Structure formats: structure tokens, C-alpha cells
JSON list of C-alpha atoms in Angstrom, two decimals:
[
{"chain": "A", "resi": 1, "resn": "GLY", "atom": "CA", "xyz": [0.00, 0.00, 0.00]},
{"chain": "A", "resi": 2, "resn": "ALA", "atom": "CA", "xyz": [0.88, 3.65, -0.06]},
{"chain": "A", "resi": 3, "resn": "GLY", "atom": "CA", "xyz": [1.65, 3.91, 3.63]},
{"chain": "A", "resi": 4, "resn": "VAL", "atom": "CA", "xyz": [2.04, 1.89, 6.81]},
{"chain": "A", "resi": 5, "resn": "SER", "atom": "CA", "xyz": [-1.29, 0.43, 7.79]},
{"chain": "A", "resi": 6, "resn": "GLN", "atom": "CA", "xyz": [-2.19, -0.64, 11.31]},
{"chain": "A", "resi": 7, "resn": "SER", "atom": "CA", "xyz": [-5.26, -2.45, 12.53]},
{"chain": "A", "resi": 8, "resn": "PRO", "atom": "CA", "xyz": [-7.37, -2.16, 14.47]},
{"chain": "A", "resi": 9, "resn": "SER", "atom": "CA", "xyz": [-7.21, 1.58, 15.01]},
{"chain": "A", "resi": 10, "resn": "ASN", "atom": "CA", "xyz": [-8.89, 1.16, 18.39]},
{"chain": "A", "resi": 11, "resn": "LYS", "atom": "CA", "xyz": [-9.11, -1.88, 20.64]},
{"chain": "A", "resi": 12, "resn": "VAL", "atom": "CA", "xyz": [-10.90, -2.09, 23.95]},
{"chain": "A", "resi": 13, "resn": "THR", "atom": "CA", "xyz": [-10.35, -5.28, 25.90]},
{"chain": "A", "resi": 14, "resn": "GLU", "atom": "CA", "xyz": [-10.84, -6.70, 29.33]},
{"chain": "A", "resi": 15, "resn": "LYS", "atom": "CA", "xyz": [-7.96, -7.30, 31.68]},
{"chain": "A", "resi": 16, "resn": "GLY", "atom": "CA", "xyz": [-6.59, -10.81, 31.22]},
{"chain": "A", "resi": 17, "resn": "LYS", "atom": "CA", "xyz": [-7.58, -11.18, 27.57]},
{"chain": "A", "resi": 18, "resn": "ASP", "atom": "CA", "xyz": [-5.10, -11.59, 24.74]},
{"chain": "A", "resi": 19, "resn": "VAL", "atom": "CA", "xyz": [-4.89, -9.03, 21.93]},
{"chain": "A", "resi": 20, "resn": "GLU", "atom": "CA", "xyz": [-3.23, -9.07, 18.55]},
{"chain": "A", "resi": 21, "resn": "LEU", "atom": "CA", "xyz": [-2.19, -5.91, 16.75]},
{"chain": "A", "resi": 22, "resn": "ARG", "atom": "CA", "xyz": [-1.34, -5.89, 13.09]},
{"chain": "A", "resi": 23, "resn": "CYS", "atom": "CA", "xyz": [1.07, -3.83, 11.02]},
{"chain": "A", "resi": 24, "resn": "ASP", "atom": "CA", "xyz": [1.30, -3.81, 7.25]},
{"chain": "A", "resi": 25, "resn": "PRO", "atom": "CA", "xyz": [4.48, -1.92, 6.27]},
{"chain": "A", "resi": 26, "resn": "ILE", "atom": "CA", "xyz": [5.24, -0.16, 3.03]},
{"chain": "A", "resi": 27, "resn": "SER", "atom": "CA", "xyz": [5.96, -2.69, 0.30]},
{"chain": "A", "resi": 28, "resn": "GLY", "atom": "CA", "xyz": [9.69, -3.31, -0.06]},
{"chain": "A", "resi": 29, "resn": "HIS", "atom": "CA", "xyz": [10.64, -1.98, 3.37]},
{"chain": "A", "resi": 30, "resn": "THR", "atom": "CA", "xyz": [12.83, -4.53, 5.10]},
{"chain": "A", "resi": 31, "resn": "ALA", "atom": "CA", "xyz": [13.02, -2.79, 8.48]},
{"chain": "A", "resi": 32, "resn": "LEU", "atom": "CA", "xyz": [10.02, -2.71, 10.80]},
{"chain": "A", "resi": 33, "resn": "TYR", "atom": "CA", "xyz": [9.73, -1.22, 14.27]},
{"chain": "A", "resi": 34, "resn": "TRP", "atom": "CA", "xyz": [7.15, -1.37, 17.03]},
{"chain": "A", "resi": 35, "resn": "TYR", "atom": "CA", "xyz": [6.91, 1.46, 19.55]},
{"chain": "A", "resi": 36, "resn": "ARG", "atom": "CA", "xyz": [4.58, 2.20, 22.43]},
{"chain": "A", "resi": 37, "resn": "GLN", "atom": "CA", "xyz": [3.39, 5.69, 23.30]},
{"chain": "A", "resi": 38, "resn": "SER", "atom": "CA", "xyz": [1.67, 6.17, 26.61]},
{"chain": "A", "resi": 39, "resn": "LEU", "atom": "CA", "xyz": [-0.49, 9.24, 27.22]},
{"chain": "A", "resi": 40, "resn": "GLY", "atom": "CA", "xyz": [1.69, 12.34, 27.22]},
{"chain": "A", "resi": 41, "resn": "GLN", "atom": "CA", "xyz": [4.88, 10.31, 26.94]},
{"chain": "A", "resi": 42, "resn": "GLY", "atom": "CA", "xyz": [7.53, 9.83, 24.29]},
{"chain": "A", "resi": 43, "resn": "LEU", "atom": "CA", "xyz": [8.13, 6.77, 22.19]},
{"chain": "A", "resi": 44, "resn": "GLU", "atom": "CA", "xyz": [9.13, 3.55, 23.92]},
{"chain": "A", "resi": 45, "resn": "PHE", "atom": "CA", "xyz": [10.97, 1.14, 21.64]},
{"chain": "A", "resi": 46, "resn": "LEU", "atom": "CA", "xyz": [9.61, -2.40, 21.71]},
{"chain": "A", "resi": 47, "resn": "ILE", "atom": "CA", "xyz": [11.14, -4.45, 18.92]},
{"chain": "A", "resi": 48, "resn": "TYR", "atom": "CA", "xyz": [12.93, -4.18, 15.60]},
{"chain": "A", "resi": 49, "resn": "PHE", "atom": "CA", "xyz": [12.67, -6.54, 12.63]},
{"chain": "A", "resi": 50, "resn": "GLN", "atom": "CA", "xyz": [15.10, -6.83, 9.77]},
{"chain": "A", "resi": 51, "resn": "GLY", "atom": "CA", "xyz": [13.26, -9.01, 7.31]},
{"chain": "A", "resi": 52, "resn": "ASN", "atom": "CA", "xyz": [11.60, -11.76, 9.31]},
{"chain": "A", "resi": 53, "resn": "SER", "atom": "CA", "xyz": [14.14, -11.84, 12.11]},
{"chain": "A", "resi": 54, "resn": "ALA", "atom": "CA", "xyz": [14.17, -9.66, 15.20]},
{"chain": "A", "resi": 55, "resn": "PRO", "atom": "CA", "xyz": [17.75, -8.78, 16.12]},
{"chain": "A", "resi": 56, "resn": "ASP", "atom": "CA", "xyz": [16.56, -6.57, 18.94]},
{"chain": "A", "resi": 57, "resn": "LYS", "atom": "CA", "xyz": [13.71, -7.56, 21.23]},
{"chain": "A", "resi": 58, "resn": "SER", "atom": "CA", "xyz": [15.16, -5.69, 24.17]},
{"chain": "A", "resi": 59, "resn": "GLY", "atom": "CA", "xyz": [12.26, -3.27, 24.47]},
{"chain": "A", "resi": 60, "resn": "LEU", "atom": "CA", "xyz": [9.53, -5.83, 25.02]},
{"chain": "A", "resi": 61, "resn": "PRO", "atom": "CA", "xyz": [8.30, -5.06, 28.56]},
{"chain": "A", "resi": 62, "resn": "SER", "atom": "CA", "xyz": [7.61, -8.65, 29.65]},
{"chain": "A", "resi": 63, "resn": "ASP", "atom": "CA", "xyz": [7.19, -12.18, 28.39]},
{"chain": "A", "resi": 64, "resn": "ARG", "atom": "CA", "xyz": [3.51, -11.41, 27.84]},
{"chain": "A", "resi": 65, "resn": "PHE", "atom": "CA", "xyz": [4.60, -9.46, 24.76]},
{"chain": "A", "resi": 66, "resn": "SER", "atom": "CA", "xyz": [5.67, -11.18, 21.56]},
{"chain": "A", "resi": 67, "resn": "ALA", "atom": "CA", "xyz": [5.91, -10.24, 17.92]},
{"chain": "A", "resi": 68, "resn": "GLU", "atom": "CA", "xyz": [6.45, -11.94, 14.65]},
{"chain": "A", "resi": 69, "resn": "ARG", "atom": "CA", "xyz": [6.86, -10.98, 11.05]},
{"chain": "A", "resi": 70, "resn": "THR", "atom": "CA", "xyz": [6.16, -13.22, 8.13]},
{"chain": "A", "resi": 71, "resn": "GLY", "atom": "CA", "xyz": [7.14, -13.01, 4.48]},
{"chain": "A", "resi": 72, "resn": "GLY", "atom": "CA", "xyz": [9.22, -9.95, 5.26]},
{"chain": "A", "resi": 73, "resn": "SER", "atom": "CA", "xyz": [5.99, -8.01, 5.34]},
{"chain": "A", "resi": 74, "resn": "VAL", "atom": "CA", "xyz": [3.11, -8.08, 7.82]},
{"chain": "A", "resi": 75, "resn": "SER", "atom": "CA", "xyz": [3.92, -8.07, 11.51]},
{"chain": "A", "resi": 76, "resn": "THR", "atom": "CA", "xyz": [1.74, -8.90, 14.49]},
{"chain": "A", "resi": 77, "resn": "LEU", "atom": "CA", "xyz": [2.33, -7.79, 18.06]},
{"chain": "A", "resi": 78, "resn": "THR", "atom": "CA", "xyz": [0.61, -10.06, 20.58]},
{"chain": "A", "resi": 79, "resn": "ILE", "atom": "CA", "xyz": [-0.04, -9.14, 24.18]},
{"chain": "A", "resi": 80, "resn": "GLN", "atom": "CA", "xyz": [-1.16, -12.01, 26.38]},
{"chain": "A", "resi": 81, "resn": "ARG", "atom": "CA", "xyz": [-3.13, -11.63, 29.61]},
{"chain": "A", "resi": 82, "resn": "THR", "atom": "CA", "xyz": [-3.42, -7.88, 29.15]},
{"chain": "A", "resi": 83, "resn": "GLN", "atom": "CA", "xyz": [-3.02, -5.57, 32.12]},
{"chain": "A", "resi": 84, "resn": "GLN", "atom": "CA", "xyz": [-4.30, -2.04, 32.60]},
{"chain": "A", "resi": 85, "resn": "GLU", "atom": "CA", "xyz": [-0.75, -0.69, 32.32]},
{"chain": "A", "resi": 86, "resn": "ASP", "atom": "CA", "xyz": [-0.63, -2.04, 28.75]},
{"chain": "A", "resi": 87, "resn": "SER", "atom": "CA", "xyz": [-3.08, 0.71, 27.72]},
{"chain": "A", "resi": 88, "resn": "ALA", "atom": "CA", "xyz": [-1.27, 2.91, 25.22]},
{"chain": "A", "resi": 89, "resn": "VAL", "atom": "CA", "xyz": [-0.97, 3.70, 21.54]},
{"chain": "A", "resi": 90, "resn": "TYR", "atom": "CA", "xyz": [1.07, 1.05, 19.74]},
{"chain": "A", "resi": 91, "resn": "LEU", "atom": "CA", "xyz": [2.90, 2.49, 16.76]},
{"chain": "A", "resi": 92, "resn": "CYS", "atom": "CA", "xyz": [4.45, 0.62, 13.88]},
{"chain": "A", "resi": 93, "resn": "ALA", "atom": "CA", "xyz": [7.03, 2.11, 11.53]},
{"chain": "A", "resi": 94, "resn": "SER", "atom": "CA", "xyz": [8.94, 0.83, 8.56]},
{"chain": "A", "resi": 95, "resn": "SER", "atom": "CA", "xyz": [11.98, 1.94, 6.62]},
{"chain": "A", "resi": 96, "resn": "LEU", "atom": "CA", "xyz": [13.74, 0.84, 3.51]},
{"chain": "A", "resi": 97, "resn": "ALA", "atom": "CA", "xyz": [16.76, -0.90, 5.00]},
{"chain": "A", "resi": 98, "resn": "GLY", "atom": "CA", "xyz": [17.24, 0.06, 8.65]},
{"chain": "A", "resi": 99, "resn": "GLY", "atom": "CA", "xyz": [20.96, 0.59, 8.71]},
{"chain": "A", "resi": 100, "resn": "ALA", "atom": "CA", "xyz": [21.39, 3.87, 6.89]},
{"chain": "A", "resi": 101, "resn": "THR", "atom": "CA", "xyz": [22.15, 6.82, 9.12]},
{"chain": "A", "resi": 102, "resn": "ASN", "atom": "CA", "xyz": [19.87, 9.25, 7.34]},
{"chain": "A", "resi": 103, "resn": "GLU", "atom": "CA", "xyz": [17.01, 6.87, 6.78]},
{"chain": "A", "resi": 104, "resn": "LYS", "atom": "CA", "xyz": [13.49, 8.10, 7.27]},
{"chain": "A", "resi": 105, "resn": "LEU", "atom": "CA", "xyz": [10.87, 6.13, 9.17]},
{"chain": "A", "resi": 106, "resn": "PHE", "atom": "CA", "xyz": [7.31, 5.94, 7.96]},
{"chain": "A", "resi": 107, "resn": "PHE", "atom": "CA", "xyz": [4.75, 5.54, 10.72]},
{"chain": "A", "resi": 108, "resn": "GLY", "atom": "CA", "xyz": [1.30, 4.07, 10.84]},
{"chain": "A", "resi": 109, "resn": "SER", "atom": "CA", "xyz": [-1.51, 5.86, 12.64]},
{"chain": "A", "resi": 110, "resn": "GLY", "atom": "CA", "xyz": [-1.25, 3.50, 15.57]},
{"chain": "A", "resi": 111, "resn": "THR", "atom": "CA", "xyz": [-3.57, 1.24, 17.52]},
{"chain": "A", "resi": 112, "resn": "GLN", "atom": "CA", "xyz": [-5.11, 2.77, 20.63]},
{"chain": "A", "resi": 113, "resn": "LEU", "atom": "CA", "xyz": [-5.33, -0.07, 23.15]},
{"chain": "A", "resi": 114, "resn": "SER", "atom": "CA", "xyz": [-7.51, 0.35, 26.21]},
{"chain": "A", "resi": 115, "resn": "VAL", "atom": "CA", "xyz": [-7.51, -2.37, 28.85]},
{"chain": "A", "resi": 116, "resn": "LEU", "atom": "CA", "xyz": [-10.45, -2.12, 31.23]},
{"chain": "B", "resi": 1, "resn": "GLY", "atom": "CA", "xyz": [24.84, 5.96, 26.00]},
{"chain": "B", "resi": 2, "resn": "ASN", "atom": "CA", "xyz": [23.26, 8.08, 23.30]},
{"chain": "B", "resi": 3, "resn": "SER", "atom": "CA", "xyz": [20.41, 10.33, 24.30]},
{"chain": "B", "resi": 4, "resn": "VAL", "atom": "CA", "xyz": [18.21, 13.16, 23.09]},
{"chain": "B", "resi": 5, "resn": "THR", "atom": "CA", "xyz": [16.84, 15.86, 25.36]},
{"chain": "B", "resi": 6, "resn": "GLN", "atom": "CA", "xyz": [14.21, 18.33, 24.29]},
{"chain": "B", "resi": 7, "resn": "MET", "atom": "CA", "xyz": [12.41, 21.05, 26.12]},
{"chain": "B", "resi": 8, "resn": "GLU", "atom": "CA", "xyz": [9.37, 20.08, 28.11]},
{"chain": "B", "resi": 9, "resn": "GLY", "atom": "CA", "xyz": [5.95, 21.17, 27.02]},
{"chain": "B", "resi": 10, "resn": "PRO", "atom": "CA", "xyz": [3.41, 22.23, 26.57]},
{"chain": "B", "resi": 11, "resn": "VAL", "atom": "CA", "xyz": [4.62, 25.31, 24.77]},
{"chain": "B", "resi": 12, "resn": "THR", "atom": "CA", "xyz": [1.78, 27.77, 24.26]},
{"chain": "B", "resi": 13, "resn": "LEU", "atom": "CA", "xyz": [2.14, 30.65, 21.80]},
{"chain": "B", "resi": 14, "resn": "SER", "atom": "CA", "xyz": [-0.07, 33.11, 20.01]},
{"chain": "B", "resi": 15, "resn": "GLU", "atom": "CA", "xyz": [-0.44, 32.94, 16.26]},
{"chain": "B", "resi": 16, "resn": "GLU", "atom": "CA", "xyz": [2.42, 34.64, 14.36]},
{"chain": "B", "resi": 17, "resn": "ALA", "atom": "CA", "xyz": [4.80, 34.30, 17.30]},
{"chain": "B", "resi": 18, "resn": "PHE", "atom": "CA", "xyz": [8.37, 33.06, 16.89]},
{"chain": "B", "resi": 19, "resn": "LEU", "atom": "CA", "xyz": [8.93, 29.45, 17.88]},
{"chain": "B", "resi": 20, "resn": "THR", "atom": "CA", "xyz": [11.96, 27.70, 19.27]},
{"chain": "B", "resi": 21, "resn": "ILE", "atom": "CA", "xyz": [11.91, 24.15, 20.59]},
{"chain": "B", "resi": 22, "resn": "ASN", "atom": "CA", "xyz": [15.28, 23.18, 21.99]},
{"chain": "B", "resi": 23, "resn": "CYS", "atom": "CA", "xyz": [16.88, 19.81, 21.34]},
{"chain": "B", "resi": 24, "resn": "THR", "atom": "CA", "xyz": [20.32, 18.59, 22.39]},
{"chain": "B", "resi": 25, "resn": "TYR", "atom": "CA", "xyz": [21.88, 15.20, 21.84]},
{"chain": "B", "resi": 26, "resn": "THR", "atom": "CA", "xyz": [24.71, 13.03, 23.03]},
{"chain": "B", "resi": 27, "resn": "ALA", "atom": "CA", "xyz": [26.16, 10.50, 20.63]},
{"chain": "B", "resi": 28, "resn": "THR", "atom": "CA", "xyz": [29.29, 8.72, 19.62]},
{"chain": "B", "resi": 29, "resn": "GLY", "atom": "CA", "xyz": [30.23, 9.58, 16.09]},
{"chain": "B", "resi": 30, "resn": "TYR", "atom": "CA", "xyz": [28.10, 11.76, 13.87]},
{"chain": "B", "resi": 31, "resn": "PRO", "atom": "CA", "xyz": [24.44, 10.85, 13.89]},
{"chain": "B", "resi": 32, "resn": "SER", "atom": "CA", "xyz": [21.77, 12.17, 11.61]},
{"chain": "B", "resi": 33, "resn": "LEU", "atom": "CA", "xyz": [19.22, 14.35, 13.36]},
{"chain": "B", "resi": 34, "resn": "PHE", "atom": "CA", "xyz": [15.49, 14.50, 12.77]},
{"chain": "B", "resi": 35, "resn": "TRP", "atom": "CA", "xyz": [12.38, 16.35, 13.78]},
{"chain": "B", "resi": 36, "resn": "TYR", "atom": "CA", "xyz": [9.17, 14.33, 13.57]},
{"chain": "B", "resi": 37, "resn": "VAL", "atom": "CA", "xyz": [5.71, 15.83, 14.07]},
{"chain": "B", "resi": 38, "resn": "GLN", "atom": "CA", "xyz": [2.49, 14.23, 15.28]},
{"chain": "B", "resi": 39, "resn": "TYR", "atom": "CA", "xyz": [-0.63, 16.22, 14.42]},
{"chain": "B", "resi": 40, "resn": "PRO", "atom": "CA", "xyz": [-3.77, 15.48, 16.45]},
{"chain": "B", "resi": 41, "resn": "GLY", "atom": "CA", "xyz": [-5.27, 12.17, 15.39]},
{"chain": "B", "resi": 42, "resn": "GLU", "atom": "CA", "xyz": [-2.51, 11.43, 12.90]},
{"chain": "B", "resi": 43, "resn": "GLY", "atom": "CA", "xyz": [0.61, 9.30, 12.78]},
{"chain": "B", "resi": 44, "resn": "LEU", "atom": "CA", "xyz": [4.12, 10.56, 13.25]},
{"chain": "B", "resi": 45, "resn": "GLN", "atom": "CA", "xyz": [5.70, 12.00, 10.15]},
{"chain": "B", "resi": 46, "resn": "LEU", "atom": "CA", "xyz": [9.10, 13.33, 9.32]},
{"chain": "B", "resi": 47, "resn": "LEU", "atom": "CA", "xyz": [9.24, 17.13, 9.40]},
{"chain": "B", "resi": 48, "resn": "LEU", "atom": "CA", "xyz": [12.90, 17.72, 8.55]},
{"chain": "B", "resi": 49, "resn": "LYS", "atom": "CA", "xyz": [16.33, 16.22, 8.93]},
{"chain": "B", "resi": 50, "resn": "ALA", "atom": "CA", "xyz": [20.03, 17.05, 8.77]},
{"chain": "B", "resi": 51, "resn": "THR", "atom": "CA", "xyz": [22.78, 14.53, 8.19]},
{"chain": "B", "resi": 52, "resn": "LYS", "atom": "CA", "xyz": [25.99, 16.39, 9.01]},
{"chain": "B", "resi": 53, "resn": "ALA", "atom": "CA", "xyz": [27.35, 19.34, 10.92]},
{"chain": "B", "resi": 54, "resn": "ASP", "atom": "CA", "xyz": [26.13, 22.78, 9.78]},
{"chain": "B", "resi": 55, "resn": "ASP", "atom": "CA", "xyz": [23.42, 21.25, 7.61]},
{"chain": "B", "resi": 56, "resn": "LYS", "atom": "CA", "xyz": [20.09, 23.03, 7.84]},
{"chain": "B", "resi": 57, "resn": "GLY", "atom": "CA", "xyz": [16.91, 21.04, 7.47]},
{"chain": "B", "resi": 58, "resn": "SER", "atom": "CA", "xyz": [13.80, 22.95, 6.48]},
{"chain": "B", "resi": 59, "resn": "ASN", "atom": "CA", "xyz": [10.18, 22.22, 5.68]},
{"chain": "B", "resi": 60, "resn": "LYS", "atom": "CA", "xyz": [6.83, 24.03, 5.99]},
{"chain": "B", "resi": 61, "resn": "GLY", "atom": "CA", "xyz": [8.57, 27.14, 7.32]},
{"chain": "B", "resi": 62, "resn": "PHE", "atom": "CA", "xyz": [10.37, 25.20, 10.05]},
{"chain": "B", "resi": 63, "resn": "GLU", "atom": "CA", "xyz": [14.15, 25.10, 10.22]},
{"chain": "B", "resi": 64, "resn": "ALA", "atom": "CA", "xyz": [16.77, 23.36, 12.33]},
{"chain": "B", "resi": 65, "resn": "THR", "atom": "CA", "xyz": [20.55, 23.57, 12.05]},
{"chain": "B", "resi": 66, "resn": "TYR", "atom": "CA", "xyz": [22.87, 20.72, 13.06]},
{"chain": "B", "resi": 67, "resn": "ARG", "atom": "CA", "xyz": [25.30, 22.34, 15.52]},
{"chain": "B", "resi": 68, "resn": "LYS", "atom": "CA", "xyz": [28.13, 19.97, 16.34]},
{"chain": "B", "resi": 69, "resn": "GLU", "atom": "CA", "xyz": [29.86, 22.41, 18.68]},
{"chain": "B", "resi": 70, "resn": "THR", "atom": "CA", "xyz": [26.80, 22.71, 20.91]},
{"chain": "B", "resi": 71, "resn": "THR", "atom": "CA", "xyz": [25.38, 19.25, 20.07]},
{"chain": "B", "resi": 72, "resn": "SER", "atom": "CA", "xyz": [22.05, 20.89, 19.32]},
{"chain": "B", "resi": 73, "resn": "PHE", "atom": "CA", "xyz": [19.31, 20.76, 16.70]},
{"chain": "B", "resi": 74, "resn": "HIS", "atom": "CA", "xyz": [16.82, 23.41, 17.79]},
{"chain": "B", "resi": 75, "resn": "LEU", "atom": "CA", "xyz": [13.59, 23.71, 15.84]},
{"chain": "B", "resi": 76, "resn": "GLU", "atom": "CA", "xyz": [12.54, 27.22, 14.80]},
{"chain": "B", "resi": 77, "resn": "LYS", "atom": "CA", "xyz": [9.75, 28.90, 12.91]},
{"chain": "B", "resi": 78, "resn": "GLY", "atom": "CA", "xyz": [9.38, 32.59, 12.35]},
{"chain": "B", "resi": 79, "resn": "SER", "atom": "CA", "xyz": [5.60, 32.85, 12.47]},
{"chain": "B", "resi": 80, "resn": "VAL", "atom": "CA", "xyz": [3.52, 29.98, 13.78]},
{"chain": "B", "resi": 81, "resn": "GLN", "atom": "CA", "xyz": [-0.04, 29.17, 12.77]},
{"chain": "B", "resi": 82, "resn": "VAL", "atom": "CA", "xyz": [-2.84, 27.42, 14.62]},
{"chain": "B", "resi": 83, "resn": "SER", "atom": "CA", "xyz": [-2.34, 24.48, 12.24]},
{"chain": "B", "resi": 84, "resn": "ASP", "atom": "CA", "xyz": [1.16, 23.98, 13.67]},
{"chain": "B", "resi": 85, "resn": "SER", "atom": "CA", "xyz": [-0.35, 22.75, 16.93]},
{"chain": "B", "resi": 86, "resn": "ALA", "atom": "CA", "xyz": [1.07, 19.25, 17.35]},
{"chain": "B", "resi": 87, "resn": "VAL", "atom": "CA", "xyz": [3.60, 17.22, 19.28]},
{"chain": "B", "resi": 88, "resn": "TYR", "atom": "CA", "xyz": [7.17, 17.55, 18.02]},
{"chain": "B", "resi": 89, "resn": "PHE", "atom": "CA", "xyz": [9.82, 14.87, 18.54]},
{"chain": "B", "resi": 90, "resn": "CYS", "atom": "CA", "xyz": [13.55, 15.27, 18.12]},
{"chain": "B", "resi": 91, "resn": "ALA", "atom": "CA", "xyz": [15.52, 12.12, 17.27]},
{"chain": "B", "resi": 92, "resn": "SER", "atom": "CA", "xyz": [19.04, 11.02, 16.38]},
{"chain": "B", "resi": 93, "resn": "LYS", "atom": "CA", "xyz": [20.20, 8.03, 14.37]},
{"chain": "B", "resi": 94, "resn": "GLY", "atom": "CA", "xyz": [23.64, 6.53, 14.14]},
{"chain": "B", "resi": 95, "resn": "SER", "atom": "CA", "xyz": [24.92, 3.88, 11.83]},
{"chain": "B", "resi": 96, "resn": "ASN", "atom": "CA", "xyz": [22.72, 1.12, 13.21]},
{"chain": "B", "resi": 97, "resn": "TYR", "atom": "CA", "xyz": [18.96, 0.84, 12.97]},
{"chain": "B", "resi": 98, "resn": "GLN", "atom": "CA", "xyz": [18.12, 2.47, 16.26]},
{"chain": "B", "resi": 99, "resn": "LEU", "atom": "CA", "xyz": [16.60, 5.93, 16.57]},
{"chain": "B", "resi": 100, "resn": "ILE", "atom": "CA", "xyz": [17.04, 7.70, 19.87]},
{"chain": "B", "resi": 101, "resn": "TRP", "atom": "CA", "xyz": [13.96, 9.79, 20.67]},
{"chain": "B", "resi": 102, "resn": "GLY", "atom": "CA", "xyz": [13.33, 12.82, 22.77]},
{"chain": "B", "resi": 103, "resn": "ALA", "atom": "CA", "xyz": [10.26, 12.85, 25.00]},
{"chain": "B", "resi": 104, "resn": "GLY", "atom": "CA", "xyz": [8.27, 15.10, 22.68]},
{"chain": "B", "resi": 105, "resn": "THR", "atom": "CA", "xyz": [7.12, 18.69, 23.06]},
{"chain": "B", "resi": 106, "resn": "LYS", "atom": "CA", "xyz": [3.47, 19.59, 22.76]},
{"chain": "B", "resi": 107, "resn": "LEU", "atom": "CA", "xyz": [2.93, 22.88, 20.94]},
{"chain": "B", "resi": 108, "resn": "ILE", "atom": "CA", "xyz": [-0.32, 24.79, 21.33]},
{"chain": "B", "resi": 109, "resn": "ILE", "atom": "CA", "xyz": [-0.95, 27.80, 19.11]},
{"chain": "B", "resi": 110, "resn": "LYS", "atom": "CA", "xyz": [-3.81, 30.10, 20.10]},
{"chain": "B", "resi": 111, "resn": "PRO", "atom": "CA", "xyz": [-5.53, 32.30, 17.53]}
]
């Protein structure tokens, strides 16, 4: 597609349920990032994909969080047994290669997750 | 480690006022520097960037100059508009994939 697409745009769930967030990056972009943005806060790095592999998962807050990417394209971020502190906007971004110093990131509009 | 520090918000200005949002960085080597903007209800988008010392990035009337001697990349605009109300993020990027982000500065422009 023309831009990074994220779905759903809004998700309301009950505490303890699992949720799956989807990111469809720009076609041809090998690098994919997940960030979390809590209300009034900056961007918290979660995970980085280069192709289908994730060389850096260091930002995932706990083992309840996991992510995968298939076919070098779509990525899903899964949060198991959601907690209220997981409520945030989850942002996905992609870039052409990842390693270039001056490379621009393209962001999706995010998924607003609310855990009741 | 590398870091980016930007001025806390919110910054509230009247229309046509002069804007400065300060950003300083620490880094090994010579990173590229970016300003991203997040308009209400929209995704983050690149506003401008500079890739080496003394470069000036500019877009939509905004400017920022890469100052190696002061490790700064302050965002400026001569005359702000209500439509500039948004959250602005400063970021740096070295030779690996990782962007280092500032905390964001909310800008509110009153008519």
C-alpha cells in the first residue's frame, strides 16, 4: 500500500484477555519497528525486525509481549493476559533498510489499546 | 549511551509568534538528526532532517541547524499558525537501525 497500515485503530479489551495488533508496512521496506506511546509520553521502543528476524527484542516489557513478522511483510504484536498498564498507543514504523544513518521512518496511525 | 533531550511542554504561543523548541543530543560519532511531528489524530511524520554538521533542514517554514559544537538541533519557525499545533519529537540516528527519541514537546498555538 501507499503507507504503513495498522489495525485495528482502536481496541478495547478486558484485563486478562489476549490481543493481537497488526502492522502492514510499506511494500519493499525490510526494516520494521514497534513502539509504544503512553499518554503524554515519548516513544518507547519495543522491537525491531530486519526481514523476518528480530535482532533486537530488548524493548519488550515482559514475556507477555511477543511479535512476529512473516514473508518480510506483515507483523503482528501479541499481548497475552493484558493488564491495565498495557493501555497505550502502539505504533508501527517501517523503513527501507534500517541501517542507513539518514534513513526516514514511515509511521502508521497506531492502535489505541484500552484495557479495562 | 546516546540520548536526546528536548524542552518540556506544553509550549503555548499566540499565532504569528516566533517558535523555538530546543533539542540537544549526546552521541558517539556523527548521527543524523530529525524532527518528527504528530498532528492530532494522525501518525508521526518526518518534518525535517540534517545529516551532518552545519546542515540546515527545512520544511513548511520550520528550520533546524545541526550544531556539532553545541550538540544541538533546535527547531525554529518565524511565524507559527494554529495548524502547527502538534507534538514535536527530536531524534538522532547513528549507523545502526536504532533511533534515539526525545520525549516530545506539545505545541499549542492560540488564535
